[in-house]
Coordinates of C-alpha atoms in Angstrom, one line a residue:
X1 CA -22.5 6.2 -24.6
X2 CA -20.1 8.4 -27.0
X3 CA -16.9 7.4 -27.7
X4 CA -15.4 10.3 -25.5
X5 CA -16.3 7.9 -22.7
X6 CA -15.2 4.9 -23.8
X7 CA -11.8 3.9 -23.1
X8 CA -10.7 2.0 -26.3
X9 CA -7.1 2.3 -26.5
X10 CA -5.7 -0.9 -24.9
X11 CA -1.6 0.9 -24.9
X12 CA -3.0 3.5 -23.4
X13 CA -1.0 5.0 -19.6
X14 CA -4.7 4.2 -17.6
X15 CA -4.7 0.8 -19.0
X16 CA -1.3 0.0 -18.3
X17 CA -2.1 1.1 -14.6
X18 CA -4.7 -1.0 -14.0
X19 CA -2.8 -3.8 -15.7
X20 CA -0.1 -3.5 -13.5
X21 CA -2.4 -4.1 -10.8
X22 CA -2.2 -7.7 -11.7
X23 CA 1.4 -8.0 -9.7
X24 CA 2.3 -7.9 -6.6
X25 CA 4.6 -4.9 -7.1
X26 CA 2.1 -3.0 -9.0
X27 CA -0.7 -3.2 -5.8
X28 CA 1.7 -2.0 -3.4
X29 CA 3.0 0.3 -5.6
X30 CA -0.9 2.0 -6.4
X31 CA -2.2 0.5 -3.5
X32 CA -5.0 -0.9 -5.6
X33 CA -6.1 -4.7 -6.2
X34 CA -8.3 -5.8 -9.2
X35 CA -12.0 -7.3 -8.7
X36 CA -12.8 -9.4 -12.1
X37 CA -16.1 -10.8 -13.1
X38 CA -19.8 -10.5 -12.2
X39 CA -19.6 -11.7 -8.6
X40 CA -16.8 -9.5 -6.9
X41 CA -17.9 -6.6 -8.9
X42 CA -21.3 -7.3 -7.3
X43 CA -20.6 -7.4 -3.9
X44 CA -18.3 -4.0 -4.6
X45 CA -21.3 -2.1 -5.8
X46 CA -23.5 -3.6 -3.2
X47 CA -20.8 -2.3 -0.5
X48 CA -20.5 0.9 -1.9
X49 CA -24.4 1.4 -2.3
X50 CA -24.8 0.0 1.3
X51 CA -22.1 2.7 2.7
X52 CA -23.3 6.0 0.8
X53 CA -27.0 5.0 -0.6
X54 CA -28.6 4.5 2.8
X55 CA -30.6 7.0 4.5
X56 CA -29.3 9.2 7.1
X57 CA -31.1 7.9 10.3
X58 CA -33.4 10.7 12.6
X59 CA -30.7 11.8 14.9
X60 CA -33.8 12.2 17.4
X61 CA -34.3 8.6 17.5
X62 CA -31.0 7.4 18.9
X63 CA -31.4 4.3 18.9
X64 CA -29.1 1.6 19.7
X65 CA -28.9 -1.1 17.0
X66 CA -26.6 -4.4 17.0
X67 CA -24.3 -4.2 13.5
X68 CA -25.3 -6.5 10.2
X69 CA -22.2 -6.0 8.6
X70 CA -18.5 -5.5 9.3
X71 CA -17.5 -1.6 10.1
X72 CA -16.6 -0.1 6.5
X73 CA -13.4 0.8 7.3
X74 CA -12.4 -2.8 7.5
X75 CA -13.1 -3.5 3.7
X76 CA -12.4 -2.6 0.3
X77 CA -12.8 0.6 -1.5
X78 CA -14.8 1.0 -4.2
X79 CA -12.4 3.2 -6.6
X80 CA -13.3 2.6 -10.0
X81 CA -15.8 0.6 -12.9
X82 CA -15.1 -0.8 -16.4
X83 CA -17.5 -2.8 -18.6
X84 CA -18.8 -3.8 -21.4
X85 CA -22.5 -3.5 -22.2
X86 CA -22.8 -6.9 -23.8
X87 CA -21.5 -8.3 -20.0
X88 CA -24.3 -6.3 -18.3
X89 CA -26.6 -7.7 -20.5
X90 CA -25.5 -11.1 -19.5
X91 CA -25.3 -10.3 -15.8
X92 CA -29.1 -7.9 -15.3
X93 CA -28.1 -7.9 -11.6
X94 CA -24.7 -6.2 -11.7
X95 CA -26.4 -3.8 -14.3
X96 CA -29.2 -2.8 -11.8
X97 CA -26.8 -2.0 -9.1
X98 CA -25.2 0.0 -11.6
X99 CA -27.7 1.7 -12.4
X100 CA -28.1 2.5 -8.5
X101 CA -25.2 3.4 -8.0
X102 CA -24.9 6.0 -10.8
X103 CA -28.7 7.4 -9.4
X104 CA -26.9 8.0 -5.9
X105 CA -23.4 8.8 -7.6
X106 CA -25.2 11.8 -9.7
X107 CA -28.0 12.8 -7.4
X108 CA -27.8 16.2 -7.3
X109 CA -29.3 16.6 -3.7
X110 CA -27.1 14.7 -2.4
X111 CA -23.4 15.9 -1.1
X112 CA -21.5 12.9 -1.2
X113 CA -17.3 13.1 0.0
X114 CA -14.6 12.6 -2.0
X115 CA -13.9 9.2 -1.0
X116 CA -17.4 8.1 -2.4
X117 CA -16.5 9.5 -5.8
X118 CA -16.3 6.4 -8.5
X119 CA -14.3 6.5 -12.2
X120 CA -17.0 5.0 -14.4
X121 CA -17.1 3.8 -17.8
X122 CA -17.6 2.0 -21.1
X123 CA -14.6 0.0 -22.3
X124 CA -13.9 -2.4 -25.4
X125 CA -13.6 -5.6 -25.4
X126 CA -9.7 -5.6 -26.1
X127 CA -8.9 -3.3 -23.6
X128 CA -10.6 -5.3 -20.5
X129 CA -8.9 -8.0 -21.9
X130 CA -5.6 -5.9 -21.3
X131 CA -6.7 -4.7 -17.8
X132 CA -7.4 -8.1 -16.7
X133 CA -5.4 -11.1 -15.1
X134 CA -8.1 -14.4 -15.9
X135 CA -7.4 -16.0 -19.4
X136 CA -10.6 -15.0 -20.5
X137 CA -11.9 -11.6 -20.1
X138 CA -15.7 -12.0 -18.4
X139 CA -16.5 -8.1 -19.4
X140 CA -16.6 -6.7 -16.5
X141 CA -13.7 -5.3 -13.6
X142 CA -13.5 -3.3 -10.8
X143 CA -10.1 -1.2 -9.1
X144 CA -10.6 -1.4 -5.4
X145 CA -8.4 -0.1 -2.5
X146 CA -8.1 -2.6 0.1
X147 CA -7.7 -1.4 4.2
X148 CA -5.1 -0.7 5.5
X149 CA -5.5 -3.3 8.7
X150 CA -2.5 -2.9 10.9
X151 CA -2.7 -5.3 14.7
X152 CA -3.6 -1.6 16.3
X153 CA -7.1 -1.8 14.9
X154 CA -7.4 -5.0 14.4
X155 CA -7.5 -5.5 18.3
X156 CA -10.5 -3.3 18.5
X157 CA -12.3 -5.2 16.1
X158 CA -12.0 -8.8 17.6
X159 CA -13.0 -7.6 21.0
X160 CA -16.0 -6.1 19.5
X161 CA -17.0 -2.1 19.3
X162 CA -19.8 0.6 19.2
X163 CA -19.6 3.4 16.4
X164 CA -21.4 6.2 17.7
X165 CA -22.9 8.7 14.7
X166 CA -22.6 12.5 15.7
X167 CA -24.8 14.8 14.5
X168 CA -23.1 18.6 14.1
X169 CA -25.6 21.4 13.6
X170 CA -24.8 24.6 11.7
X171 CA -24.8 26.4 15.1
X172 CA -22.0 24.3 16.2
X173 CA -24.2 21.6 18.6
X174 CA -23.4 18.3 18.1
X175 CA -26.1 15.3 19.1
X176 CA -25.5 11.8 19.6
X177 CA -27.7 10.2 17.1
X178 CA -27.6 5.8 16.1
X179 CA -25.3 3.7 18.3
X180 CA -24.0 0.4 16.2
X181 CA -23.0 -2.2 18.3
X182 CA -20.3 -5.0 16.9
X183 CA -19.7 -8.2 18.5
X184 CA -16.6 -9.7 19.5
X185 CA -15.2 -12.4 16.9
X186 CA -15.9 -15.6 18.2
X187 CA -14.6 -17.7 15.0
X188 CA -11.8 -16.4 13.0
X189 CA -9.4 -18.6 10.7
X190 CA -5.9 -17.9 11.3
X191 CA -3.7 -19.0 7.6
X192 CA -0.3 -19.6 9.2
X193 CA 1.9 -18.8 5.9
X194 CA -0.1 -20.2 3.0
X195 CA 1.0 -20.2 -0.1
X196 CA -1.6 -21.4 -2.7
X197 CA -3.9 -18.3 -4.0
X198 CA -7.4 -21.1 -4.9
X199 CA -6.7 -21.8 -1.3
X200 CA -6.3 -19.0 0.2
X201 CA -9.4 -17.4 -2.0
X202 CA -11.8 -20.5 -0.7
X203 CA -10.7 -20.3 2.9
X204 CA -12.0 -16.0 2.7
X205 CA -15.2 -17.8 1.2
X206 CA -15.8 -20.4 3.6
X207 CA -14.8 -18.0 6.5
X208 CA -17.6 -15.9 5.2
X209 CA -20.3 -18.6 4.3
X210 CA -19.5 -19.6 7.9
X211 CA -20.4 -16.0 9.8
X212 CA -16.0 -15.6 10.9
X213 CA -15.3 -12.3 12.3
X214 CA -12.3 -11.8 10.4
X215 CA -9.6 -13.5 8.3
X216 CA -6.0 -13.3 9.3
X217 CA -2.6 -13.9 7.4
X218 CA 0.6 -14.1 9.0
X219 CA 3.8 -12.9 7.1
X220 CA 4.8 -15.6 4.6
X221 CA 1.2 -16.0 3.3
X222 CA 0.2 -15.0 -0.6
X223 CA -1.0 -11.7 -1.3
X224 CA -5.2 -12.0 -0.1
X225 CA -5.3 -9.3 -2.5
X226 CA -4.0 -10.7 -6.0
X227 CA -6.8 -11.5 -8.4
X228 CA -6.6 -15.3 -8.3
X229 CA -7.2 -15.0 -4.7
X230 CA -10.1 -12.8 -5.1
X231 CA -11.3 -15.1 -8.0
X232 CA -11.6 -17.5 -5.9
X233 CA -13.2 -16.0 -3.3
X234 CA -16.1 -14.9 -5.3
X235 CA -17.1 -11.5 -3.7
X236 CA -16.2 -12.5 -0.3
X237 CA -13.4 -9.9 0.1
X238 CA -16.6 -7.4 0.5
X239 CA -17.9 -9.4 3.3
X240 CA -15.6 -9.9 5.7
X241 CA -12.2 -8.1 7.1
X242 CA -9.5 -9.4 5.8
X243 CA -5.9 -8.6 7.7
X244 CA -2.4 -9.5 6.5
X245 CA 1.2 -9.6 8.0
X246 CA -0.6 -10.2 11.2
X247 CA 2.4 -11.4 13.8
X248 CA 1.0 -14.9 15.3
X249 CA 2.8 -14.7 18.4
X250 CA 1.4 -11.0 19.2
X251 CA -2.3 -12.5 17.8
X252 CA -2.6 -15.6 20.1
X253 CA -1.8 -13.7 23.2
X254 CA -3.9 -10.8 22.4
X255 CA -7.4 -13.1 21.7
X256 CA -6.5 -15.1 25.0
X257 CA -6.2 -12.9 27.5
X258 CA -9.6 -11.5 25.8
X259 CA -11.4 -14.7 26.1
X260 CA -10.8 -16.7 22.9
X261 CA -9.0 -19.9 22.8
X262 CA -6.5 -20.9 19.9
X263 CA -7.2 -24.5 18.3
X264 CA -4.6 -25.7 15.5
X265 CA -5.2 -28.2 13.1
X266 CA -3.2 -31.0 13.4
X267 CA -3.3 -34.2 11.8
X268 CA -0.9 -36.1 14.2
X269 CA -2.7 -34.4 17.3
X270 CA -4.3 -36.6 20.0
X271 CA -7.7 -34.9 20.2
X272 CA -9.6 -35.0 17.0
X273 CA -12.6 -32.7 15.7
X274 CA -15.2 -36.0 16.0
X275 CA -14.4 -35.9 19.6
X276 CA -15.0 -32.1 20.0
X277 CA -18.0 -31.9 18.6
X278 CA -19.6 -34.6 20.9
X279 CA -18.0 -32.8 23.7
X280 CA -19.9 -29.7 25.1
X281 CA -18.3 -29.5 28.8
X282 CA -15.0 -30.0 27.4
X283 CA -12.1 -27.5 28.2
X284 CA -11.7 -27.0 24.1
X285 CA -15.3 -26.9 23.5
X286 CA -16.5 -25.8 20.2
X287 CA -19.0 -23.3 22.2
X288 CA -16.2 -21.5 23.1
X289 CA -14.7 -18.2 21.0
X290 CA -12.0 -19.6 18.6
X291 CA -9.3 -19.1 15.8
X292 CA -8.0 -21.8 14.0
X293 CA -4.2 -21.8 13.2
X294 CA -4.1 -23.6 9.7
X295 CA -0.5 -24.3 8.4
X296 CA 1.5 -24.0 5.5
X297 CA 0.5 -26.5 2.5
X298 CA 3.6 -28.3 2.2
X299 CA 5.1 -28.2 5.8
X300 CA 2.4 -27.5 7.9
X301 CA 3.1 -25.8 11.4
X302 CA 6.1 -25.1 13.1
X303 CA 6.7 -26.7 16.2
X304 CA 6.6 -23.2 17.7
X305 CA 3.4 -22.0 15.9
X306 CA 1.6 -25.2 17.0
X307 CA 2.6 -24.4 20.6
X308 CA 1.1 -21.3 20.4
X309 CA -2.1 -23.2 20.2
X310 CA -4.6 -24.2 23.5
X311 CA -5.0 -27.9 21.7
X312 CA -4.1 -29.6 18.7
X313 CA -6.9 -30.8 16.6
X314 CA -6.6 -33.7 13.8
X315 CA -9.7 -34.8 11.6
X316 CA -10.0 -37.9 11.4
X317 CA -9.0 -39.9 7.8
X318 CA -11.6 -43.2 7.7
X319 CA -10.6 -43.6 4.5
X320 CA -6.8 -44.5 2.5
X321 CA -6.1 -41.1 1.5
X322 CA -2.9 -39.5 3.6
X323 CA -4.4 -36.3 4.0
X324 CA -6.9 -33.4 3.6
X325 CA -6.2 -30.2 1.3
X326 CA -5.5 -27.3 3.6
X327 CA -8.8 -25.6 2.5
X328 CA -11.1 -28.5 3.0
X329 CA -9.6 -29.4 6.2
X330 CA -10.3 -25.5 7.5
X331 CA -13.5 -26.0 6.0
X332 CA -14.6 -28.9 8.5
X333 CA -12.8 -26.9 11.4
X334 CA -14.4 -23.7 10.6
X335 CA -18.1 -25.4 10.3
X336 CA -17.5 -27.6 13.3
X337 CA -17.1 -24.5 15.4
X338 CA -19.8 -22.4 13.6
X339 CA -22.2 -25.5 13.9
X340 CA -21.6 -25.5 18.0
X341 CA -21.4 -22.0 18.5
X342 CA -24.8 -21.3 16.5
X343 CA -27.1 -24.7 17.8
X344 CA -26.4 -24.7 21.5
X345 CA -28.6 -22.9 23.9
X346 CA -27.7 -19.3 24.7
X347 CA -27.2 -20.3 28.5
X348 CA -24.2 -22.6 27.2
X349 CA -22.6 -20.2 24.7
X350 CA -19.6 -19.1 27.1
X351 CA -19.4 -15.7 27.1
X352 CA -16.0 -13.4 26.1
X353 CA -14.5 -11.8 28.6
X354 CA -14.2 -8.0 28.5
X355 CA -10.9 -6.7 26.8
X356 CA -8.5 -5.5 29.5
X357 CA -5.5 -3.3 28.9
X358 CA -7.6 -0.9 26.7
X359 CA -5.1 2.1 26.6
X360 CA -2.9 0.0 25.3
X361 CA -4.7 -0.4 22.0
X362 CA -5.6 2.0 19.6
X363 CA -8.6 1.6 17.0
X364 CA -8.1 2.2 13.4
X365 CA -10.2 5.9 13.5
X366 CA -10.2 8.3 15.9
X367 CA -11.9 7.8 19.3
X368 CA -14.4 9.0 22.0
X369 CA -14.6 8.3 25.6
X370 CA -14.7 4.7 25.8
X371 CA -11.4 3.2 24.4
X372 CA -12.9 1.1 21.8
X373 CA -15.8 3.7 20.9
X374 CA -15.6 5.3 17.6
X375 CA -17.4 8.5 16.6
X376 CA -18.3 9.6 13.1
X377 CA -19.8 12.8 12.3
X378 CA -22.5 13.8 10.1

């Protein structure tokens, strides 16, 4: 690559940008976040290639498909790429999605929007250094935009969806084409003001490695979006929805009136999760669609936030220690949950009620007859 596109000058005004991007006043500011390292950059590119690489589908077929992934316009943005060569050459996987990328990114026959547009290129080892947050530069680093997720929006998503694709014609006839189908949440951690970025980053992972709908933060929680939080998440932020400033009360009466029950772990509370999980007819069941209230590191839950719960849950301590770090313990709660809902028998897998009260909820794009419907046009 010639050195008219490599950026080499770590003083320079773009670098400073993206380095600002490291505090919290610098992402709100931009409304940016940095992705470091192999493995978040990894799951960016495969997002970005999975939004505007695929195929349009044969709007003759319409077919009517049940979603893989969470909607795109519940994760991060793709906005821009710097590397270094020698870091691709380490990591051949990141370097073949890059090399995808740039064949979709430059495809002439292909008429990509301006949102799909990505800043790419070569950068020096001391100016990645500059860029970046971690105390050792891995080579390679990503500027994202996360989503905007506001609780109008967010509603539509836990009670599940259908994006229809519209196909417009030059003669000004439109036809229905694919119809993707997402499920309501049935297991969603709820992180009631936490504080610590490693956990907050492995509670995203676990909720992911688990198959949660969604990740929410109440006020008071760290930034999901600083970089020791997306460190420690490894990639996971391109998985699954992440939501912040979420209001618990509004939250916990929203999900159950729509079906859900709320379970918060507790470790003075009378139930605990050993007696759950052998407990299938039980009014907290595990089978049954749940968010997990998980408290503050240092003081826990309120006594109003842990009434907002259905039950309080404690796991049980068989050994001396006094307790269980906030991630491991949501860990256990979340897998306990995801074990139940995902063995038992379809027949005993309650089933979510259907959202009431839709006009008084509006989805994050514009919609189409039905409520929580969402139509994109192609």
């Amino acid at each position: 690559m010639s050195d008219e596109f490599v950026v080499d000058n770590p003083r320079s005004e773009r670098v400073k940008r993206v380095a600002q991007l490291a505090t919290r006043a610098g992402r709100r500011k931009q409304g940016k976040f940095l992705a470091e390292g192999p493995q978040p950059v990894r799951e960016a590119l495969r997002l970005w290639l999975r939004t505007w690489e695929s195929p349009d589908v044969n709007a003759a077929s319409q077919q009517r498909i049940p979603a893989q992934y969470a909607p795109q316009e519940y994760l991060p943005a793709l906005e821009a790429l710097y590397f270094d060569p020698a870091a691709l050459e380490r990591h051949p996987g990141v370097a073949s999605l890059l090399d995808q990328v740039r064949g979709t990114l430059f495809d002439p026959q292909r008429e990509l929007p301006p949102e799909a547009r990505l800043f790419l290129r070569e950068a020096t080892e001391e100016v990645l250094a500059a860029m970046g947050d971690a105390e050792t530069s891995q080579g390679i680093l990503a500027v994202c935009r996360p989503p905007a997720i506001q609780f109008e929006g967010l509603d539509s998503l836990l009670v599940g969806m259908r994006e229809t694709t519209v196909w417009a014609a030059e003669d000004g006839t439109s036809t229905a084409g694919t119809i993707v189908d997402y499920a309501p949440v049935r297991l969603a951690p709820v992180l009631v003001r936490l504080q610590d970025p490693g956990n907050v980053g492995t509670l995203i992972r676990v909720a992911d490695a688990a198959g949660a709908g969604v990740v929410v933060l109440t006020p008071g929680s760290t930034d999901p979006w600083a970089p020791k939080v997306v460190r420690a998440a490894a990639g996971s932020h391109f998985h699954i929805p992440v939501a912040t400033g979420i209001d618990l009360d509004q939250l916990t009466t929203f999900v159950r009136e729509n079906g859900a029950q709320v379970l918060a772990a507790d470790g003075y509370a009378a139930t605990s999760l050993a007696e759950l999980q052998l407990q299938e007819e039980s009014s907290a069941s595990l089978l049954h669609p749940t968010y997990w209230l998980l408290g503050n590191e240092a003081h826990g839950l309120s006594d109003h936030e842990g009434a907002l719960a259905d039950y309080g849950v404690a796991i049980p301590l068989y050994g001396q220690a006094e307790s269980l770090n906030v991630a491991l313990a949501g860990a256990l709660c979340l897998y306990a949950s995801a074990i139940a809902q995902r063995s038992a028998p379809e027949a005993q897998v309650p089933q979510t009620l259907p959202p009431t009260g839709h006009e008084e909820y509006a989805p994050l794009s514009a919609l189409t007859e039905h409520p929580f419907e969402r139509g994109g046009t192609r």
